[in-house]
CSV table of C-alpha atoms (C1' of nucleotides) in Angstrom, one decimal:
chain,number,residue,atom,x,y,z
V,153,MET,CA,46.5,-51.4,-161.5
V,154,VAL,CA,45.2,-51.0,-157.9
V,155,THR,CA,47.6,-49.9,-155.3
V,156,ALA,CA,47.2,-51.8,-152.0
V,157,THR,CA,48.4,-49.1,-149.7
V,158,ARG,CA,49.5,-45.5,-150.4
V,159,MET,CA,52.6,-44.1,-148.8
V,160,THR,CA,53.7,-40.5,-148.1
V,161,ALA,CA,55.9,-39.1,-150.9
V,162,GLU,CA,58.7,-38.9,-148.3
V,163,ASP,CA,58.6,-42.7,-147.5
V,164,ARG,CA,58.3,-43.5,-151.2
V,165,ARG,CA,61.4,-41.5,-152.0
V,166,ALA,CA,63.3,-43.5,-149.4
V,167,ASP,CA,62.1,-46.7,-151.1
V,168,VAL,CA,63.1,-45.4,-154.5
V,169,LEU,CA,66.6,-44.6,-153.2
V,170,ARG,CA,67.0,-48.1,-151.8
V,171,ALA,CA,66.0,-49.5,-155.1
V,172,ALA,CA,68.2,-47.1,-157.0
V,173,VAL,CA,71.2,-48.4,-155.1
V,174,ARG,CA,70.6,-51.9,-156.4
V,175,GLU,CA,69.9,-50.8,-159.9
V,176,PHE,CA,72.6,-48.2,-160.5
V,177,ALA,CA,75.1,-50.6,-159.0
V,178,LYS,CA,74.7,-52.9,-161.9
V,179,ALA,CA,75.5,-50.6,-164.9
V,180,GLY,CA,76.1,-47.1,-163.5
V,181,TYR,CA,74.6,-43.8,-164.6
V,182,TYR,CA,74.2,-44.4,-168.3
V,183,GLY,CA,73.6,-48.1,-168.2
V,184,THR,CA,70.6,-47.9,-165.9
V,185,SER,CA,67.2,-46.7,-167.1
V,186,THR,CA,64.6,-44.8,-165.1
V,187,GLU,CA,62.3,-47.6,-166.0
V,188,ASP,CA,64.6,-50.1,-164.3
V,189,VAL,CA,64.6,-48.1,-161.1
V,190,ALA,CA,60.8,-47.5,-161.2
V,191,ARG,CA,60.1,-51.2,-161.6
V,192,ALA,CA,62.6,-52.1,-158.8
V,193,ALA,CA,60.9,-49.6,-156.5
V,194,GLY,CA,57.4,-50.9,-157.4
V,195,ILE,CA,56.1,-47.6,-158.9
V,196,SER,CA,55.3,-46.4,-162.3
V,197,GLN,CA,57.9,-44.5,-164.3
V,198,PRO,CA,55.9,-41.3,-164.5
V,199,TYR,CA,55.7,-41.2,-160.7
V,200,LEU,CA,59.4,-41.6,-160.4
V,201,PHE,CA,59.7,-38.4,-162.4
V,202,ARG,CA,57.4,-36.7,-159.9
V,203,LEU,CA,59.6,-37.7,-157.0
V,204,PHE,CA,62.8,-36.9,-158.8
V,205,PRO,CA,62.6,-34.3,-161.6
V,206,THR,CA,65.4,-35.8,-163.7
V,207,LYS,CA,67.5,-38.9,-163.8
V,208,LYS,CA,70.5,-36.8,-162.8
V,209,THR,CA,69.0,-35.4,-159.7
V,210,LEU,CA,68.1,-38.9,-158.6
V,211,PHE,CA,71.7,-40.0,-159.2
V,212,ILE,CA,73.1,-37.0,-157.4
V,213,GLU,CA,70.9,-37.8,-154.3
V,214,LEU,CA,72.3,-41.3,-154.6
V,215,VAL,CA,75.8,-40.0,-154.4
V,216,GLN,CA,75.0,-38.1,-151.2
V,217,HIS,CA,73.2,-41.2,-149.8
V,218,GLY,CA,76.1,-43.5,-150.6
V,219,PHE,CA,78.8,-41.4,-149.1
V,220,GLY,CA,76.5,-40.7,-146.1
V,221,ARG,CA,76.4,-44.5,-145.4
V,222,VAL,CA,80.2,-44.7,-145.4
V,223,ARG,CA,80.5,-41.8,-143.0
V,224,ALA,CA,77.8,-43.4,-140.7
V,225,ALA,CA,79.6,-46.7,-140.8
V,226,PHE,CA,82.8,-45.0,-139.7
V,227,VAL,CA,81.2,-43.2,-136.9
V,228,THR,CA,79.5,-46.4,-135.6
V,229,ALA,CA,82.7,-48.4,-135.9
V,230,VAL,CA,84.9,-45.9,-134.1
V,231,GLY,CA,82.6,-45.5,-131.1
V,232,ASP,CA,84.8,-43.8,-128.4
V,233,LEU,CA,88.1,-45.1,-129.9
V,234,SER,CA,90.7,-42.7,-131.2
V,235,GLY,CA,94.1,-42.6,-132.9
V,236,GLU,CA,95.4,-45.8,-134.3
V,237,ASP,CA,92.6,-47.8,-132.8
V,238,ALA,CA,90.0,-45.6,-134.5
V,239,MET,CA,91.9,-46.0,-137.8
V,240,HIS,CA,91.9,-49.7,-137.5
V,241,ALA,CA,88.2,-49.9,-136.7
V,242,MET,CA,87.4,-47.8,-139.7
V,243,GLY,CA,89.6,-50.1,-141.9
V,244,GLU,CA,87.6,-53.1,-140.7
V,245,ALA,CA,84.3,-51.3,-141.2
V,246,TYR,CA,85.3,-50.4,-144.8
V,247,GLY,CA,86.1,-54.1,-145.4
V,248,ASP,CA,82.6,-54.9,-144.3
V,249,LEU,CA,81.1,-52.2,-146.5
V,250,LEU,CA,82.9,-53.6,-149.5
V,251,ARG,CA,81.3,-57.0,-148.9
V,252,ASP,CA,78.1,-55.4,-150.0
V,253,ARG,CA,78.8,-55.5,-153.8
V,254,ASP,CA,76.1,-52.9,-154.6
V,255,GLN,CA,77.7,-50.3,-152.3
V,256,LEU,CA,81.1,-51.1,-153.8
V,257,MET,CA,80.1,-50.9,-157.5
V,258,LEU,CA,78.0,-47.8,-156.8
V,259,GLN,CA,81.2,-46.1,-155.5
V,260,MET,CA,83.0,-47.0,-158.7
V,261,HIS,CA,80.2,-45.7,-160.8
V,262,PHE,CA,80.3,-42.4,-158.9
V,263,TYR,CA,83.9,-41.8,-159.8
V,264,ALA,CA,83.3,-43.0,-163.4
V,265,ALA,CA,80.4,-40.5,-163.8
V,266,CYS,CA,82.7,-37.6,-162.9
V,267,GLU,CA,83.1,-36.6,-166.5
V,268,ASP,CA,79.8,-34.8,-165.9
V,269,ALA,CA,80.6,-31.6,-164.1
V,270,GLU,CA,77.5,-31.4,-161.9
V,271,ILE,CA,78.1,-35.0,-160.6
V,272,ALA,CA,81.8,-34.4,-160.2
V,273,GLU,CA,81.1,-31.4,-158.0
V,274,VAL,CA,79.0,-33.4,-155.6
V,275,VAL,CA,81.4,-36.3,-155.6
V,276,ARG,CA,84.2,-33.9,-154.7
V,277,ARG,CA,82.2,-32.4,-151.9
V,278,GLU,CA,81.2,-35.7,-150.4
V,279,PHE,CA,84.7,-37.2,-150.7
V,280,GLY,CA,86.0,-34.1,-148.9
V,281,ARG,CA,83.4,-34.5,-146.1
V,282,LEU,CA,84.4,-38.1,-145.7
V,283,TRP,CA,88.1,-37.2,-145.6
V,284,ARG,CA,87.5,-34.6,-142.9
V,285,GLU,CA,85.4,-37.0,-140.9
V,286,VAL,CA,88.2,-39.6,-140.9
V,287,VAL,CA,90.6,-36.8,-139.8
V,288,ARG,CA,88.2,-35.9,-137.0
V,289,LEU,CA,87.7,-39.5,-135.9
V,290,SER,CA,91.4,-40.6,-136.0
V,291,GLY,CA,93.4,-37.5,-135.7
V,292,ALA,CA,95.8,-39.0,-138.3
V,293,ASP,CA,98.5,-36.9,-140.0
V,294,ASP,CA,98.7,-36.4,-143.8
V,295,ASP,CA,100.7,-39.5,-144.4
V,296,GLY,CA,98.4,-41.7,-142.4
V,297,MET,CA,95.4,-40.2,-144.1
V,298,GLN,CA,96.9,-40.8,-147.6
V,299,HIS,CA,97.8,-44.3,-146.8
V,300,PHE,CA,94.3,-45.1,-145.4
V,301,PHE,CA,92.5,-43.8,-148.4
V,302,ALA,CA,95.0,-45.2,-150.9
V,303,ILE,CA,94.5,-48.7,-149.5
V,304,GLY,CA,90.8,-48.1,-149.6
V,305,MET,CA,90.8,-47.2,-153.2
V,306,LEU,CA,93.0,-50.2,-154.1
V,307,MET,CA,90.5,-52.5,-152.3
V,308,ASN,CA,87.7,-50.9,-154.3
V,309,VAL,CA,89.4,-51.8,-157.5
V,310,ILE,CA,90.3,-55.3,-156.4
V,311,ALA,CA,86.7,-55.9,-155.3
V,312,SER,CA,85.2,-54.4,-158.4
V,313,MET,CA,87.0,-56.9,-160.6
V,314,ASP,CA,86.1,-59.6,-158.1
V,315,ALA,CA,89.7,-60.6,-157.9
V,316,THR,CA,89.4,-62.3,-154.6
V,317,SER,CA,87.1,-64.9,-156.1
V,318,HIS,CA,89.5,-65.7,-158.9
V,319,SER,CA,92.6,-65.8,-156.7
V,320,SER,CA,95.8,-65.7,-158.5
V,321,GLU,CA,99.3,-65.1,-157.1
V,322,TRP,CA,99.3,-61.4,-157.3
V,323,VAL,CA,96.0,-61.1,-155.5
V,324,LYS,CA,97.4,-63.1,-152.5
V,325,ALA,CA,100.3,-60.7,-152.5
V,326,CYS,CA,98.1,-57.7,-152.5
V,327,VAL,CA,95.0,-58.3,-150.5
V,328,PRO,CA,95.2,-60.4,-147.3
V,329,PRO,CA,97.8,-58.3,-145.5
V,330,ALA,CA,96.0,-55.2,-146.7
V,331,TRP,CA,92.7,-56.3,-145.2
V,332,LEU,CA,94.3,-56.9,-141.8
V,333,THR,CA,96.6,-53.9,-141.7
V,334,LEU,CA,94.2,-51.5,-143.3
V,335,GLY,CA,94.4,-48.9,-140.7
V,336,GLU,CA,98.1,-48.9,-139.9
V,337,ALA,CA,99.9,-45.9,-141.4
Z,135,MET,CA,80.0,-40.2,-200.0
Z,136,VAL,CA,83.4,-40.6,-201.7
Z,137,THR,CA,86.3,-42.0,-199.7
Z,138,ALA,CA,89.5,-40.1,-200.5
Z,139,THR,CA,91.9,-43.0,-199.8
Z,140,ARG,CA,91.2,-46.6,-198.8
Z,141,MET,CA,93.1,-48.2,-196.0
Z,142,THR,CA,93.8,-51.8,-195.0
Z,143,ALA,CA,91.4,-53.1,-192.5
Z,144,GLU,CA,94.3,-53.5,-190.1
Z,145,ASP,CA,95.2,-49.8,-190.3
Z,146,ARG,CA,91.6,-48.8,-190.0
Z,147,ARG,CA,91.2,-50.9,-186.9
Z,148,ALA,CA,94.1,-49.0,-185.3
Z,149,ASP,CA,92.4,-45.7,-186.2
Z,150,VAL,CA,89.1,-46.9,-184.7
Z,151,LEU,CA,90.8,-48.0,-181.4
Z,152,ARG,CA,92.4,-44.5,-181.2
Z,153,ALA,CA,89.0,-42.9,-181.7
Z,154,ALA,CA,87.4,-45.3,-179.2
Z,155,VAL,CA,89.8,-44.2,-176.5
Z,156,ARG,CA,88.6,-40.6,-176.8
Z,157,GLU,CA,84.9,-41.6,-177.1
Z,158,PHE,CA,84.6,-44.3,-174.4
Z,159,ALA,CA,86.6,-42.0,-172.0
Z,160,LYS,CA,83.7,-39.6,-171.9
Z,161,ALA,CA,80.9,-41.9,-170.7
Z,162,GLY,CA,82.1,-45.4,-170.5
Z,163,TYR,CA,80.8,-48.6,-171.9
Z,164,TYR,CA,77.0,-47.9,-171.7
Z,165,GLY,CA,77.2,-44.2,-172.2
Z,166,THR,CA,79.0,-44.3,-175.6
Z,167,SER,CA,77.3,-45.3,-178.8
Z,168,THR,CA,78.8,-47.2,-181.6
Z,169,GLU,CA,77.6,-44.3,-183.8
Z,170,ASP,CA,79.8,-42.0,-181.6
Z,171,VAL,CA,82.9,-44.1,-182.2
Z,172,ALA,CA,82.2,-44.6,-185.9
Z,173,ARG,CA,81.8,-40.8,-186.4
Z,174,ALA,CA,85.0,-40.1,-184.4
Z,175,ALA,CA,86.9,-42.6,-186.5
Z,176,GLY,CA,85.6,-41.2,-189.7
Z,177,ILE,CA,83.8,-44.4,-190.9
Z,178,SER,CA,80.3,-45.5,-191.2
Z,179,GLN,CA,78.7,-47.4,-188.4
Z,180,PRO,CA,78.0,-50.5,-190.5
Z,181,TYR,CA,81.7,-50.7,-191.3
Z,182,LEU,CA,82.6,-50.4,-187.6
Z,183,PHE,CA,80.6,-53.6,-187.1
Z,184,ARG,CA,82.5,-55.3,-189.8
Z,185,LEU,CA,85.8,-54.5,-188.0
Z,186,PHE,CA,84.5,-55.3,-184.6
Z,187,PRO,CA,81.6,-57.8,-184.5
Z,188,THR,CA,80.0,-56.3,-181.3
Z,189,LYS,CA,80.3,-53.3,-179.2
Z,190,LYS,CA,81.6,-55.5,-176.3
Z,191,THR,CA,84.5,-57.0,-178.4
Z,192,LEU,CA,85.5,-53.4,-179.3
Z,193,PHE,CA,85.5,-52.4,-175.6
Z,194,ILE,CA,87.4,-55.5,-174.6
Z,195,GLU,CA,90.1,-54.8,-177.2
Z,196,LEU,CA,90.2,-51.3,-175.7
Z,197,VAL,CA,90.9,-52.7,-172.3
Z,198,GLN,CA,93.8,-54.7,-173.6
Z,199,HIS,CA,95.0,-51.6,-175.6
Z,200,GLY,CA,94.7,-49.4,-172.5
Z,201,PHE,CA,96.6,-51.6,-170.1
Z,202,GLY,CA,99.2,-52.3,-172.8
Z,203,ARG,CA,99.9,-48.5,-172.9
Z,204,VAL,CA,100.5,-48.4,-169.2
Z,205,ARG,CA,102.9,-51.4,-169.4
Z,206,ALA,CA,104.8,-49.8,-172.3
Z,207,ALA,CA,105.1,-46.5,-170.4
Z,208,PHE,CA,106.6,-48.3,-167.4
Z,209,VAL,CA,109.1,-50.2,-169.5
Z,210,THR,CA,110.2,-47.0,-171.2
Z,211,ALA,CA,110.4,-45.1,-168.0
Z,212,VAL,CA,112.5,-47.7,-166.1
Z,213,GLY,CA,115.1,-48.1,-168.9
Z,214,ASP,CA,118.0,-49.9,-167.1
Z,215,LEU,CA,117.1,-48.6,-163.6
Z,216,SER,CA,116.1,-51.1,-160.9
Z,217,GLY,CA,114.8,-51.3,-157.3
Z,218,GLU,CA,113.8,-48.0,-155.7
Z,219,ASP,CA,114.9,-46.0,-158.7
Z,220,ALA,CA,112.8,-48.1,-161.0
Z,221,MET,CA,109.8,-47.7,-158.7
Z,222,HIS,CA,110.2,-43.9,-158.6
Z,223,ALA,CA,110.5,-43.7,-162.4
Z,224,MET,CA,107.3,-45.7,-162.8
Z,225,GLY,CA,105.6,-43.4,-160.3
Z,226,GLU,CA,106.6,-40.4,-162.4
Z,227,ALA,CA,105.5,-42.1,-165.6
Z,228,TYR,CA,102.1,-42.9,-164.1
Z,229,GLY,CA,101.7,-39.2,-163.2
Z,230,ASP,CA,102.4,-38.3,-166.8
Z,231,LEU,CA,99.9,-40.9,-168.0
Z,232,LEU,CA,97.2,-39.4,-165.7
Z,233,ARG,CA,97.7,-36.0,-167.4
Z,234,ASP,CA,96.0,-37.6,-170.4
Z,235,ARG,CA,92.4,-37.4,-169.1
Z,236,ASP,CA,91.2,-39.8,-171.7
Z,237,GLN,CA,93.5,-42.6,-170.5
Z,238,LEU,CA,92.6,-41.9,-166.9
Z,239,MET,CA,88.8,-41.9,-167.3
Z,240,LEU,CA,89.1,-44.9,-169.5
Z,241,GLN,CA,90.7,-46.8,-166.7
Z,242,MET,CA,87.9,-45.9,-164.3
Z,243,HIS,CA,85.4,-47.0,-166.9
Z,244,PHE,CA,87.2,-50.4,-167.2
Z,245,TYR,CA,86.7,-51.0,-163.5
Z,246,ALA,CA,83.2,-49.7,-163.5
Z,247,ALA,CA,82.3,-52.1,-166.3
Z,248,CYS,CA,83.4,-55.1,-164.3
Z,249,GLU,CA,79.8,-56.0,-163.4
Z,250,ASP,CA,79.9,-57.7,-166.8
Z,251,ALA,CA,81.7,-61.0,-166.3
Z,252,GLU,CA,83.4,-61.1,-169.7
Z,253,ILE,CA,84.8,-57.6,-169.3
Z,254,ALA,CA,85.8,-58.4,-165.7
Z,255,GLU,CA,87.8,-61.4,-166.8
Z,256,VAL,CA,89.9,-59.4,-169.2
Z,257,VAL,CA,90.4,-56.5,-166.7
Z,258,ARG,CA,91.6,-59.1,-164.1
Z,259,ARG,CA,94.0,-60.6,-166.5
Z,260,GLU,CA,95.4,-57.3,-167.7
Z,261,PHE,CA,95.7,-56.0,-164.1
Z,262,GLY,CA,97.6,-59.1,-163.2
Z,263,ARG,CA,100.0,-58.7,-166.2
Z,264,LEU,CA,100.6,-55.1,-165.1
Z,265,TRP,CA,101.3,-56.2,-161.5
Z,266,ARG,CA,103.8,-58.8,-162.6
Z,267,GLU,CA,105.5,-56.4,-164.9
Z,268,VAL,CA,106.0,-53.9,-162.1
Z,269,VAL,CA,107.4,-56.8,-159.9
Z,270,ARG,CA,109.7,-57.7,-162.7
Z,271,LEU,CA,110.9,-54.1,-163.3
Z,272,SER,CA,111.3,-53.1,-159.7
Z,273,GLY,CA,111.8,-56.3,-157.7
Z,274,ALA,CA,109.7,-54.8,-155.0
Z,275,ASP,CA,108.3,-57.0,-152.2
Z,276,ASP,CA,104.6,-57.4,-151.4
Z,277,ASP,CA,104.4,-54.3,-149.2
Z,278,GLY,CA,106.2,-52.1,-151.7
Z,279,MET,CA,103.9,-53.4,-154.5
Z,280,GLN,CA,100.8,-52.8,-152.5
Z,281,HIS,CA,101.8,-49.3,-151.6
Z,282,PHE,CA,102.7,-48.5,-155.3
Z,283,PHE,CA,99.4,-49.6,-156.6
Z,284,ALA,CA,97.4,-48.2,-153.7
Z,285,ILE,CA,98.8,-44.8,-154.3
Z,286,GLY,CA,98.1,-45.2,-158.0
Z,287,MET,CA,94.5,-46.0,-157.5
Z,288,LEU,CA,94.1,-43.1,-155.1
Z,289,MET,CA,95.5,-40.8,-157.7
Z,290,ASN,CA,93.1,-42.2,-160.3
Z,291,VAL,CA,90.2,-41.3,-158.1
Z,292,ILE,CA,91.5,-37.8,-157.2
Z,293,ALA,CA,92.1,-37.2,-160.9
Z,294,SER,CA,88.7,-38.5,-162.0
Z,295,MET,CA,86.9,-36.0,-159.8
Z,296,ASP,CA,89.3,-33.3,-161.0
Z,297,ALA,CA,90.1,-32.5,-157.4
Z,298,THR,CA,93.4,-30.9,-158.2
Z,299,SER,CA,91.7,-28.2,-160.2
Z,300,HIS,CA,89.3,-27.4,-157.4
Z,301,SER,CA,92.0,-27.4,-154.7
Z,302,SER,CA,90.7,-27.6,-151.2
Z,303,GLU,CA,92.6,-28.3,-148.0
Z,304,TRP,CA,92.2,-32.1,-148.1
Z,305,VAL,CA,93.5,-32.3,-151.6
Z,306,LYS,CA,96.8,-30.7,-150.6
Z,307,ALA,CA,97.1,-33.1,-147.7
Z,308,CYS,CA,96.5,-36.1,-149.9
Z,309,VAL,CA,98.4,-35.5,-153.1
Z,310,PRO,CA,102.2,-35.3,-153.5
Z,311,PRO,CA,103.1,-31.7,-154.3
Z,312,ALA,CA,104.3,-32.6,-157.8
Z,313,TRP,CA,100.8,-33.8,-158.6
Z,314,LEU,CA,99.1,-30.5,-157.9
Z,315,THR,CA,99.9,-29.3,-161.4
Z,316,LEU,CA,97.9,-32.2,-162.7
Z,317,GLY,CA,94.9,-30.2,-163.6
Z,318,GLU,CA,96.9,-27.6,-165.6
Z,319,ALA,CA,98.2,-29.9,-168.2
C,1,DA,C1',88.3,-55.6,-220.3
C,2,DT,C1',86.8,-58.5,-217.1
C,3,DG,C1',86.1,-60.4,-212.9
C,4,DC,C1',87.4,-61.0,-208.1
C,5,DT,C1',88.4,-59.6,-203.5
C,6,DG,C1',88.2,-56.4,-199.9
C,7,DT,C1',86.9,-51.6,-198.4
C,8,DG,C1',83.1,-49.1,-197.5
C,9,DT,C1',78.0,-47.2,-197.2
C,10,DG,C1',72.5,-45.8,-197.3
C,11,DA,C1',68.8,-47.1,-195.5
C,12,DG,C1',66.8,-49.7,-192.7
C,13,DT,C1',65.2,-52.8,-188.1
C,14,DA,C1',62.7,-53.5,-183.5
C,15,DA,C1',63.7,-52.0,-179.1
C,16,DT,C1',64.6,-48.8,-175.7
C,17,DC,C1',65.6,-44.0,-173.9
C,18,DA,C1',64.3,-39.8,-170.7
C,19,DC,C1',60.5,-37.4,-170.1
C,20,DT,C1',55.3,-35.6,-170.7
C,21,DT,C1',50.2,-35.1,-170.9
C,22,DA,C1',46.2,-36.1,-169.2
C,23,DC,C1',43.9,-38.7,-166.3
C,24,DT,C1',42.2,-41.6,-161.9
C,25,DT,C1',41.6,-42.6,-157.2
C,26,DA,C1',42.7,-43.0,-152.2
C,27,DT,C1',42.6,-40.4,-147.9
C,28,DG,C1',42.2,-36.9,-144.4
C,29,DC,C1',39.3,-33.1,-142.9
C,30,DG,C1',35.2,-30.0,-142.5
O,167,DC,C1',28.7,-36.7,-146.6
O,168,DG,C1',31.5,-33.8,-149.8
O,169,DC,C1',35.5,-32.2,-151.5
O,170,DA,C1',40.3,-30.6,-151.8
O,171,DT,C1',44.7,-32.5,-152.0
O,172,DA,C1',48.1,-35.6,-152.8
O,173,DA,C1',49.4,-40.4,-154.6
O,174,DG,C1',49.6,-42.8,-158.5
O,175,DT,C1',49.1,-44.4,-163.5
O,176,DA,C1',48.1,-45.5,-169.0
O,177,DA,C1',49.6,-44.1,-172.9
O,178,DG,C1',52.1,-41.6,-175.3
O,179,DT,C1',56.4,-38.2,-177.3
O,180,DG,C1',60.5,-37.9,-180.6
O,181,DA,C1',65.1,-39.3,-180.3
O,182,DT,C1',68.5,-42.8,-180.0
O,183,DT,C1',70.1,-47.7,-179.4
O,184,DA,C1',73.0,-52.0,-181.3
O,185,DC,C1',73.0,-54.2,-185.2
O,186,DT,C1',71.7,-55.8,-190.3
O,187,DC,C1',70.9,-56.2,-195.4
O,188,DA,C1',71.7,-55.1,-199.7
O,189,DC,C1',74.5,-52.8,-202.5
O,190,DA,C1',78.6,-49.7,-204.5
O,191,DC,C1',83.1,-49.2,-205.9
O,192,DA,C1',88.5,-49.2,-205.7
O,193,DG,C1',92.4,-51.7,-207.0
O,194,DC,C1',94.7,-55.6,-208.8
O,195,DA,C1',95.6,-60.0,-211.5
O,196,DT,C1',94.8,-62.2,-215.5
DNA sequence: ATGCTGTGTGAGTAATCACTTACTTATGCG
DNA sequence: CGCATAAGTAAGTGATTACTCACACAGCAT
């Protein structure tokens, strides 16, 4: 097969990570094959293994990439706001993030893959970085922080089971107020 | 191979479900093989397929089994309490449940497997049943319910990454003091 | 004892897995 | 041009996957 244009390995790695987001979002670490990712990235599977030495290193880079996107979204959303206003802006931004189902399911697969010690270590580190970034941006106290993240994790679960598209009574009780008051401790 | 004692298919199915809890907890729907489950249950893999026609039906029964255990734990914990007292008792009971790492990781794998529509439907239904049971037992309003489940989901995530065993500053800020012994059970 | 029903298995299937070896070819630089 | 280097692949490796087919045998009723 003839390749139209060659790219630098660095650019190709970025392409692969973008494709990996889409592919791993579907079925997680164990349910996604390196062949799937290679095909989605438009490269051969052997070349995937040159860019990322093992499937696990690829997945771990994906964890860092995914949490990095959340941090970046929070920084952008907050701008020069602070306190309650910053918290509220981050809440809105997280709602937007969850509308990208790939990003959402990927997060769930990160936590689910934590039975693997190496992956768990990276997830812990990245979660801690995110936590500290939210503290820095909002200045919230422990209770406010706990509430912010707790609501976030509940929204993760609701979104993962696509409950808002199959609206029953309990979903109405649980979600709409949440989405609006997401940042209020 | 000679079988020491034969069981009724019904009893054997219960055995298999118990083994499936342990096995699927490790690596979820895609990461666990039917061979793993059969070996853990002490039966041959062909017989597993007689008891459960496909891997997915086994997993779906596991979802119902898992949520059923949480509901049962809540009913037991509440006894004849009600209101705030009932809510508090259920919170304690959920903490005990999370000390069983298999139960915890299984829950995370349920949500992660929701990209599959058939599984998602069962998870939604079971989550709804649990929600209504907590309403029934506590009589809490929407805000109270949301807070209860939000904290629960945050504790799930914290426990899945085993954060309490790798205590850093943010974990202490996030988790109620009583939960800090979670990793030592 | 015979035969029937239900519990259980040995030995397969084709497909797919993560990963490798050995190879080709595009591109920038002298 | 000539050639080193880096981008890229075809064709495998042995192991494992979900699932099946044909068969064995335990226990019970007659």
